[in-house]
């Protein structure tokens, strides 16, 4: 089973985000990817449709009490997948990451699962639909490298970018929690972790 590496260096700080590079070793990444495969066997990935009717390039599913769904009625947190099936519990391997880096005693109630295939991206947006915005968001990257962009509290202005790699963990807390951010592109095929290539991103949240 994998390990969460004892960090020699403090995390990289970028506009209030903490980037823990290489926190999860290869065995840990493989175990986590397998745990997520079990989840999406129950609640399959789907490509959300935006309120404007466009299909997103990222495919999504979730684990925990609440997941993210989108339909003609818009986006919202929901206790069930579109099929009506409740989201499976958040895997213990993923909860361990939250315990290590979040600084919260409270466990997350939501793990959103994003899958980026070749050419997928996520436009600049902010996450503000959670009931309380004081809790951090913890993100785990698995598979292909991704170019992550972080901006400001308002749309526009200067941004900074960082490549995220498999096993990296990012914590968004405090002032960083409401910053605009997105994924410009992935380097499809840069990692061998996922059999079909691509990138999995897990975001742990207190949503309810
Ligand atoms: C900064 N996911 O699911 S993870 C998302 O890689 C999302 O799939 C991206 O943005 C992905 O909403 C980026 C890093 C991340 C997640 C949530 C944040 C950065 C954040 C919330 C606030 C500020
Ligand atoms: Fe986001």
Coordinates of C-alpha atoms and ligand atoms in Angstrom, one line a residue:
X1 CA 0.0 0.0 0.0
X2 CA 1.2 3.5 -0.7
X3 CA 2.6 6.1 1.6
X4 CA 2.0 9.8 2.1
X5 CA 5.5 11.0 1.9
X6 CA 6.9 12.8 4.9
X7 CA 7.7 16.1 3.3
X8 CA 11.3 17.3 3.4
X9 CA 10.4 20.7 2.0
X10 CA 7.5 22.9 3.0
X11 CA 4.7 23.1 0.3
X12 CA 5.0 25.7 -2.4
X13 CA 2.8 28.7 -1.7
X14 CA 1.1 30.3 -4.7
X15 CA -1.5 33.1 -4.1
X16 CA -2.6 31.4 -0.9
X17 CA -2.7 27.9 -2.3
X18 CA -0.4 25.3 -0.8
X19 CA 1.0 22.9 -3.4
X20 CA 2.3 19.7 -1.8
X21 CA 4.3 18.2 -4.8
X22 CA 4.7 14.5 -4.8
X23 CA 2.8 13.9 -1.5
X24 CA 1.4 10.6 -2.7
X25 CA 3.9 7.9 -3.8
X26 CA 3.3 5.7 -6.9
X27 CA 1.8 2.8 -4.9
X28 CA -0.5 5.2 -3.2
X29 CA -1.6 6.7 -6.5
X30 CA -2.3 3.3 -8.0
X31 CA -4.3 2.3 -4.9
X32 CA -6.3 5.5 -5.0
X33 CA -7.0 5.2 -8.8
X34 CA -8.3 1.6 -8.1
X35 CA -10.5 2.9 -5.3
X36 CA -11.9 5.6 -7.7
X37 CA -12.5 2.9 -10.4
X38 CA -14.7 1.1 -7.9
X39 CA -16.7 4.2 -7.2
X40 CA -17.3 5.0 -10.9
X41 CA -18.4 1.5 -11.5
X42 CA -21.4 2.3 -9.3
X43 CA -21.9 6.0 -10.3
X44 CA -20.5 6.3 -13.9
X45 CA -18.8 9.5 -15.1
X46 CA -20.9 11.9 -17.2
X47 CA -20.1 15.1 -19.0
X48 CA -22.0 17.9 -17.4
X49 CA -24.1 20.2 -19.5
X50 CA -23.7 23.9 -18.8
X51 CA -26.8 26.1 -18.3
X52 CA -26.1 27.4 -21.8
X53 CA -26.5 23.9 -23.1
X54 CA -22.8 23.1 -23.8
X55 CA -21.4 19.8 -23.0
X56 CA -18.3 20.1 -20.8
X57 CA -15.1 18.4 -21.9
X58 CA -14.4 17.1 -18.4
X59 CA -16.4 14.1 -17.2
X60 CA -17.5 14.0 -13.6
X61 CA -18.7 11.7 -10.8
X62 CA -18.5 11.9 -7.0
X63 CA -18.3 10.1 -3.7
X64 CA -19.6 11.1 -0.2
X65 CA -22.9 12.6 1.0
X66 CA -23.0 15.2 -1.8
X67 CA -22.0 15.2 -5.4
X68 CA -22.3 17.7 -8.2
X69 CA -24.9 17.3 -10.8
X70 CA -26.0 19.4 -13.8
X71 CA -29.1 19.2 -15.9
X72 CA -31.6 21.5 -17.6
X73 CA -32.3 23.0 -14.1
X74 CA -28.7 24.1 -13.7
X75 CA -25.9 22.9 -11.4
X76 CA -26.4 21.9 -7.8
X77 CA -25.1 19.5 -5.1
X78 CA -27.2 16.4 -4.8
X79 CA -27.2 13.3 -2.6
X80 CA -27.7 11.1 -5.7
X81 CA -26.2 10.4 -9.1
X82 CA -28.5 11.1 -12.1
X83 CA -29.4 7.4 -12.1
X84 CA -30.9 7.8 -8.6
X85 CA -28.1 5.9 -6.9
X86 CA -26.6 7.5 -3.8
X87 CA -22.9 8.4 -4.1
X88 CA -20.6 5.7 -2.6
X89 CA -18.6 6.6 0.5
X90 CA -15.4 8.5 0.0
X91 CA -12.6 5.9 -0.1
X92 CA -10.4 5.8 3.1
X93 CA -7.3 6.3 1.0
X94 CA -8.6 9.7 -0.1
X95 CA -9.9 10.7 3.4
X96 CA -6.3 10.1 4.7
X97 CA -5.1 12.9 2.4
X98 CA -7.6 15.3 3.9
X99 CA -6.6 14.3 7.5
X100 CA -2.9 15.0 6.6
X101 CA -3.1 18.4 4.9
X102 CA -6.5 20.1 5.6
X103 CA -5.9 21.1 9.2
X104 CA -9.6 20.4 9.9
X105 CA -11.0 18.0 12.4
X106 CA -14.2 17.8 10.4
X107 CA -14.2 15.2 7.6
X108 CA -15.2 16.2 4.1
X109 CA -18.7 15.3 3.0
X110 CA -18.0 15.5 -0.8
X111 CA -15.3 14.2 -3.1
X112 CA -15.9 15.4 -6.7
X113 CA -14.2 13.3 -9.3
X114 CA -13.1 15.0 -12.6
X115 CA -11.7 13.0 -15.5
X116 CA -9.8 14.8 -18.2
X117 CA -9.4 12.9 -21.5
X118 CA -7.3 14.1 -24.4
X119 CA -8.1 17.8 -25.1
X120 CA -10.2 18.3 -22.0
X121 CA -10.0 21.6 -20.1
X122 CA -11.8 23.5 -17.4
X123 CA -12.5 27.2 -17.9
X124 CA -11.8 29.8 -15.2
X125 CA -14.4 29.7 -12.5
X126 CA -14.8 30.0 -8.8
X127 CA -16.3 27.4 -6.4
X128 CA -18.9 29.1 -4.2
X129 CA -21.8 26.7 -4.0
X130 CA -20.7 25.1 -0.8
X131 CA -22.9 26.0 2.2
X132 CA -19.9 27.4 4.2
X133 CA -16.9 28.8 2.4
X134 CA -14.7 28.8 5.5
X135 CA -13.7 25.1 5.0
X136 CA -10.7 24.4 2.6
X137 CA -10.8 22.5 -0.6
X138 CA -8.2 19.8 -1.0
X139 CA -7.3 18.6 -4.5
X140 CA -5.5 15.4 -5.5
X141 CA -4.0 15.0 -9.0
X142 CA -3.7 11.5 -10.6
X143 CA -2.4 10.6 -14.0
X144 CA -1.4 13.0 -16.7
X145 CA 0.2 16.4 -16.0
X146 CA -2.1 19.4 -16.0
X147 CA -1.5 23.2 -16.4
X148 CA -3.4 24.8 -13.5
X149 CA -4.1 28.5 -13.6
X150 CA -4.9 30.6 -10.5
X151 CA -6.3 34.1 -10.7
X152 CA -8.0 36.6 -8.5
X153 CA -11.1 37.1 -6.4
X154 CA -12.8 38.7 -9.4
X155 CA -12.8 37.5 -13.0
X156 CA -9.8 38.8 -15.1
X157 CA -6.5 40.4 -14.0
X158 CA -3.1 38.8 -13.9
X159 CA -2.9 35.0 -13.3
X160 CA -0.2 32.5 -12.5
X161 CA 0.2 28.9 -13.7
X162 CA 1.7 25.8 -12.3
X163 CA 2.0 22.3 -13.8
X164 CA 0.4 19.7 -11.5
X165 CA 1.7 16.1 -11.6
X166 CA 0.4 12.8 -10.5
X167 CA 0.6 12.5 -6.7
X168 CA 0.5 16.3 -6.1
X169 CA -2.0 17.6 -3.5
X170 CA -3.2 21.3 -3.4
X171 CA -4.9 22.9 -0.5
X172 CA -7.1 26.0 -1.1
X173 CA -8.0 27.7 2.2
X174 CA -8.4 31.2 3.6
X175 CA -8.2 33.9 1.0
X176 CA -7.4 31.4 -1.8
X177 CA -10.7 29.6 -1.4
X178 CA -12.6 32.1 -3.6
X179 CA -10.0 32.7 -6.3
X180 CA -10.8 32.1 -9.9
X181 CA -9.0 29.0 -11.2
X182 CA -9.0 26.6 -14.1
X183 CA -7.2 23.9 -16.1
X184 CA -5.8 25.2 -19.4
X185 CA -4.7 21.8 -20.8
X186 CA -3.3 18.4 -19.9
X187 CA -0.3 16.6 -21.4
X188 CA -2.2 13.6 -22.6
X189 CA -0.1 10.4 -22.2
X190 CA 2.5 11.9 -19.9
X191 CA 1.7 9.4 -17.1
X192 CA 1.2 5.6 -17.2
X193 CA -1.0 5.5 -14.1
X194 CA -4.4 5.3 -15.8
X195 CA -4.9 2.5 -18.3
X196 CA -6.7 4.8 -20.8
X197 CA -4.5 7.8 -20.1
X198 CA -5.9 11.1 -19.0
X199 CA -6.1 12.8 -15.7
X200 CA -8.2 12.3 -12.6
X201 CA -8.7 15.1 -10.2
X202 CA -10.3 14.6 -6.8
X203 CA -11.6 17.6 -4.8
X204 CA -12.5 17.0 -1.2
X205 CA -14.9 19.6 0.3
X206 CA -17.3 20.3 3.1
X207 CA -20.2 21.0 0.8
X208 CA -23.3 20.6 3.1
Ligands
LIG1 C1 -8.9 27.0 -6.0 N1 -11.0 21.3 -10.4 O1 -13.4 20.7 -9.4 S1 -8.4 21.4 -8.8 C2 -13.1 21.9 -9.5 O2 -8.1 20.0 -11.6 C3 -11.8 22.3 -10.1 O3 -10.1 19.4 -11.9 C4 -9.8 21.6 -11.1 O4 -11.6 23.5 -10.2 C5 -9.3 20.2 -11.6 O5 -13.8 22.8 -9.1 C6 -8.8 22.2 -10.2 C7 -7.7 22.6 -7.8 C8 -8.8 23.5 -7.2 C9 -10.0 23.1 -6.8 C10 -10.9 23.9 -6.1 C11 -10.5 25.2 -5.8 C12 -8.4 24.8 -7.0 C13 -9.3 25.7 -6.3 C14 -11.3 26.1 -5.1 C15 -10.9 27.3 -4.8 C16 -9.7 27.8 -5.3
LIG2 FE1 -13.0 24.7 -9.1

